[in-house]
Structure formats: structure tokens, C-alpha cells
């Protein structure tokens, strides 16, 4: 699967897109594929502060529970309520299914994340591919 070039990525396999100061965060195709069938998503509340590289929630699959790490520092402005009843949407469309939206404290953090080409290279190295 091609990784959207307008997104930025973390080494923990989250993606973020940016619209002004609002970042939209989800997990990558690689992450959902590694996890398997996602059965539950634990997310923060609107108004919560999150920090770059710190856990903000978790994704539970039939195989394991995996922490979600924020790509940026900021304040949660929205959570995807649909995931409470349909967490499998992440498996179906990982790059279209967002988990949280964040108002960035420092928009320059976005530029320091991996671009699509760097992320693809990182994944291929991690998988020995």
C-alpha cells in the first residue's frame, strides 16, 4: 500500500496530516497489518494534553495490545467516536480512518517527522524487506 505523501510518520507507525494547526492522527497500514483484527481503541478525551513521543492511548487486537504514540505535542480537539463501535474500520482503511485530532502546540514538530519515502524505507528495513 502506498503511504500518502502529504502525511508525516513516526517510527512507532502513526501517521499525521496537518490542516493549519490541527493534526489528524491514525495508524499506518503496516501497523494495522502487524496487529491483525482490531477489536478496541482506547483514546484520550477532548481537551486532554498529549506530548510528542508519549503514549496517548492504545489499540487492542486479537493478538496484542499496542500503545499509540503521539507524533506531536498539543491538545486533543476531537476523537473518532465511530471507533467505539467499529474499531475494525482501521483495518479496512488505515490511512483514511483517523483516531484523534490535535491542535499542535508547535507546528514545526510536524516537519521533523518522517516523510512517506523515509517511512517506507524505515518499514522495509524493519521487515528485512
PDB file of C-alpha atoms in Angstrom:
ATOM      1  CA  UNK A   1       0.000   0.000   0.000  1.00  0.00           C
ATOM      2  CA  UNK A   2       1.321   3.424  -0.871  1.00  0.00           C
ATOM      3  CA  UNK A   3       1.751   5.836   2.028  1.00  0.00           C
ATOM      4  CA  UNK A   4       0.144   9.249   1.421  1.00  0.00           C
ATOM      5  CA  UNK A   5       2.880  11.762   0.660  1.00  0.00           C
ATOM      6  CA  UNK A   6       1.080  14.646   2.407  1.00  0.00           C
ATOM      7  CA  UNK A   7       1.236  12.776   5.735  1.00  0.00           C
ATOM      8  CA  UNK A   8       4.154  12.526   8.158  1.00  0.00           C
ATOM      9  CA  UNK A   9       5.011   9.322  10.032  1.00  0.00           C
ATOM     10  CA  UNK A  10       6.578   8.084  13.267  1.00  0.00           C
ATOM     11  CA  UNK A  11       8.857   5.112  13.864  1.00  0.00           C
ATOM     12  CA  UNK A  12       6.028   3.766  16.049  1.00  0.00           C
ATOM     13  CA  UNK A  13       3.805   3.617  12.921  1.00  0.00           C
ATOM     14  CA  UNK A  14       1.428   6.528  13.477  1.00  0.00           C
ATOM     15  CA  UNK A  15       0.577   8.964  10.705  1.00  0.00           C
ATOM     16  CA  UNK A  16      -0.439  12.604  10.949  1.00  0.00           C
ATOM     17  CA  UNK A  17      -1.859  15.019   8.412  1.00  0.00           C
ATOM     18  CA  UNK A  18      -1.902  18.744   9.062  1.00  0.00           C
ATOM     19  CA  UNK A  19      -4.561  21.337   8.286  1.00  0.00           C
ATOM     20  CA  UNK A  20      -3.465  24.673   9.717  1.00  0.00           C
ATOM     21  CA  UNK A  21      -2.639  23.912  13.367  1.00  0.00           C
ATOM     22  CA  UNK A  22      -4.899  20.830  13.550  1.00  0.00           C
ATOM     23  CA  UNK A  23      -3.227  17.465  13.128  1.00  0.00           C
ATOM     24  CA  UNK A  24      -5.222  14.336  12.337  1.00  0.00           C
ATOM     25  CA  UNK A  25      -3.637  11.153  13.716  1.00  0.00           C
ATOM     26  CA  UNK A  26      -4.084   7.488  12.819  1.00  0.00           C
ATOM     27  CA  UNK A  27      -2.020   4.326  12.441  1.00  0.00           C
ATOM     28  CA  UNK A  28      -0.380   3.111   9.271  1.00  0.00           C
ATOM     29  CA  UNK A  29      -1.238   0.160   7.098  1.00  0.00           C
ATOM     30  CA  UNK A  30       1.922  -1.527   8.355  1.00  0.00           C
ATOM     31  CA  UNK A  31       0.739  -1.133  11.973  1.00  0.00           C
ATOM     32  CA  UNK A  32      -2.776  -2.442  11.414  1.00  0.00           C
ATOM     33  CA  UNK A  33      -1.401  -5.333   9.371  1.00  0.00           C
ATOM     34  CA  UNK A  34       1.033  -6.254  12.165  1.00  0.00           C
ATOM     35  CA  UNK A  35      -1.713  -6.057  14.784  1.00  0.00           C
ATOM     36  CA  UNK A  36      -4.339  -8.085  12.962  1.00  0.00           C
ATOM     37  CA  UNK A  37      -8.052  -7.627  13.639  1.00  0.00           C
ATOM     38  CA  UNK A  38      -8.520  -4.549  15.805  1.00  0.00           C
ATOM     39  CA  UNK A  39     -11.223  -5.015  18.443  1.00  0.00           C
ATOM     40  CA  UNK A  40     -10.861  -1.951  20.678  1.00  0.00           C
ATOM     41  CA  UNK A  41      -9.324   1.534  20.602  1.00  0.00           C
ATOM     42  CA  UNK A  42      -8.586   3.424  23.842  1.00  0.00           C
ATOM     43  CA  UNK A  43      -8.310   7.181  23.274  1.00  0.00           C
ATOM     44  CA  UNK A  44      -7.946  10.331  25.375  1.00  0.00           C
ATOM     45  CA  UNK A  45     -10.749  12.813  25.986  1.00  0.00           C
ATOM     46  CA  UNK A  46     -11.265  16.048  24.080  1.00  0.00           C
ATOM     47  CA  UNK A  47      -9.322  18.731  25.926  1.00  0.00           C
ATOM     48  CA  UNK A  48      -6.585  16.349  27.125  1.00  0.00           C
ATOM     49  CA  UNK A  49      -2.989  17.414  26.567  1.00  0.00           C
ATOM     50  CA  UNK A  50      -0.708  14.980  24.785  1.00  0.00           C
ATOM     51  CA  UNK A  51       3.044  15.066  24.300  1.00  0.00           C
ATOM     52  CA  UNK A  52       5.165  14.108  21.321  1.00  0.00           C
ATOM     53  CA  UNK A  53       6.544  10.569  21.603  1.00  0.00           C
ATOM     54  CA  UNK A  54       4.354   9.813  24.633  1.00  0.00           C
ATOM     55  CA  UNK A  55       1.566   7.255  24.722  1.00  0.00           C
ATOM     56  CA  UNK A  56      -1.927   8.730  24.301  1.00  0.00           C
ATOM     57  CA  UNK A  57      -3.945   5.515  24.172  1.00  0.00           C
ATOM     58  CA  UNK A  58      -3.853   2.001  22.817  1.00  0.00           C
ATOM     59  CA  UNK A  59      -5.142  -0.275  20.120  1.00  0.00           C
ATOM     60  CA  UNK A  60      -6.242  -3.773  21.072  1.00  0.00           C
ATOM     61  CA  UNK A  61      -6.284  -6.562  18.540  1.00  0.00           C
ATOM     62  CA  UNK A  62      -6.942 -10.263  18.777  1.00  0.00           C
ATOM     63  CA  UNK A  63      -3.140 -10.690  19.005  1.00  0.00           C
ATOM     64  CA  UNK A  64      -1.977  -7.931  21.351  1.00  0.00           C
ATOM     65  CA  UNK A  65      -2.443  -4.512  22.893  1.00  0.00           C
ATOM     66  CA  UNK A  66      -0.234  -1.834  21.372  1.00  0.00           C
ATOM     67  CA  UNK A  67       0.344   1.678  22.705  1.00  0.00           C
ATOM     68  CA  UNK A  68      -0.396   4.645  20.478  1.00  0.00           C
ATOM     69  CA  UNK A  69       2.309   7.327  20.491  1.00  0.00           C
ATOM     70  CA  UNK A  70       1.601  10.925  19.655  1.00  0.00           C
ATOM     71  CA  UNK A  71       3.629  12.354  16.792  1.00  0.00           C
ATOM     72  CA  UNK A  72       3.199  15.882  18.226  1.00  0.00           C
ATOM     73  CA  UNK A  73       2.530  17.889  21.386  1.00  0.00           C
ATOM     74  CA  UNK A  74      -0.834  19.568  21.712  1.00  0.00           C
ATOM     75  CA  UNK A  75      -4.439  19.420  22.858  1.00  0.00           C
ATOM     76  CA  UNK A  76      -6.957  16.821  21.704  1.00  0.00           C
ATOM     77  CA  UNK A  77      -9.748  18.605  19.789  1.00  0.00           C
ATOM     78  CA  UNK A  78     -11.700  15.538  18.605  1.00  0.00           C
ATOM     79  CA  UNK A  79     -11.810  11.763  18.930  1.00  0.00           C
ATOM     80  CA  UNK A  80     -13.244   9.426  16.326  1.00  0.00           C
ATOM     81  CA  UNK A  81     -16.376   8.214  18.157  1.00  0.00           C
ATOM     82  CA  UNK A  82     -17.095   5.740  15.350  1.00  0.00           C
ATOM     83  CA  UNK A  83     -14.176   3.604  16.540  1.00  0.00           C
ATOM     84  CA  UNK A  84     -16.033   2.782  19.785  1.00  0.00           C
ATOM     85  CA  UNK A  85     -18.433   0.580  17.841  1.00  0.00           C
ATOM     86  CA  UNK A  86     -16.396  -0.087  14.681  1.00  0.00           C
ATOM     87  CA  UNK A  87     -12.691  -0.311  15.555  1.00  0.00           C
ATOM     88  CA  UNK A  88     -12.212  -2.588  12.539  1.00  0.00           C
ATOM     89  CA  UNK A  89     -12.525   0.491  10.284  1.00  0.00           C
ATOM     90  CA  UNK A  90      -8.809   0.955  10.976  1.00  0.00           C
ATOM     91  CA  UNK A  91      -8.135  -2.458   9.375  1.00  0.00           C
ATOM     92  CA  UNK A  92     -10.325  -1.623   6.385  1.00  0.00           C
ATOM     93  CA  UNK A  93      -8.906   1.846   5.642  1.00  0.00           C
ATOM     94  CA  UNK A  94      -5.930   2.676   7.887  1.00  0.00           C
ATOM     95  CA  UNK A  95      -4.890   5.838   6.071  1.00  0.00           C
ATOM     96  CA  UNK A  96      -8.432   7.244   5.936  1.00  0.00           C
ATOM     97  CA  UNK A  97      -9.522   6.281   9.467  1.00  0.00           C
ATOM     98  CA  UNK A  98      -8.363   8.839  11.997  1.00  0.00           C
ATOM     99  CA  UNK A  99      -8.167   8.230  15.747  1.00  0.00           C
ATOM    100  CA  UNK A 100      -7.732  11.724  17.216  1.00  0.00           C
ATOM    101  CA  UNK A 101      -7.363  15.332  16.109  1.00  0.00           C
ATOM    102  CA  UNK A 102      -4.858  17.547  17.898  1.00  0.00           C
ATOM    103  CA  UNK A 103      -4.191  21.274  17.974  1.00  0.00           C
ATOM    104  CA  UNK A 104      -0.410  21.443  17.728  1.00  0.00           C
ATOM    105  CA  UNK A 105       1.491  23.477  20.311  1.00  0.00           C
ATOM    106  CA  UNK A 106       4.459  23.665  17.940  1.00  0.00           C
ATOM    107  CA  UNK A 107       3.628  23.127  14.247  1.00  0.00           C
ATOM    108  CA  UNK A 108       7.341  22.708  13.442  1.00  0.00           C
ATOM    109  CA  UNK A 109       7.159  19.271  15.113  1.00  0.00           C
ATOM    110  CA  UNK A 110       5.258  18.102  12.017  1.00  0.00           C
ATOM    111  CA  UNK A 111       8.223  18.901   9.765  1.00  0.00           C
ATOM    112  CA  UNK A 112      10.584  16.838  11.932  1.00  0.00           C
ATOM    113  CA  UNK A 113       8.616  13.611  11.376  1.00  0.00           C
ATOM    114  CA  UNK A 114       9.370  11.075   8.644  1.00  0.00           C
ATOM    115  CA  UNK A 115       8.048  11.810   5.170  1.00  0.00           C
ATOM    116  CA  UNK A 116       6.437   8.988   3.173  1.00  0.00           C
ATOM    117  CA  UNK A 117       9.659   7.919   1.420  1.00  0.00           C
ATOM    118  CA  UNK A 118      11.627   7.852   4.691  1.00  0.00           C
ATOM    119  CA  UNK A 119       8.863   5.909   6.429  1.00  0.00           C
ATOM    120  CA  UNK A 120       8.687   3.334   3.622  1.00  0.00           C
ATOM    121  CA  UNK A 121      12.460   2.904   3.840  1.00  0.00           C
ATOM    122  CA  UNK A 122      12.211   2.502   7.641  1.00  0.00           C
ATOM    123  CA  UNK A 123       9.481  -0.164   7.307  1.00  0.00           C
ATOM    124  CA  UNK A 124      11.423  -2.101   4.668  1.00  0.00           C
ATOM    125  CA  UNK A 125      14.499  -2.097   6.921  1.00  0.00           C
ATOM    126  CA  UNK A 126      12.412  -3.187   9.927  1.00  0.00           C
ATOM    127  CA  UNK A 127      10.872  -6.071   7.985  1.00  0.00           C
ATOM    128  CA  UNK A 128      14.155  -7.011   6.336  1.00  0.00           C
ATOM    129  CA  UNK A 129      12.497  -6.307   3.020  1.00  0.00           C
TER     130      UNK A 129
END
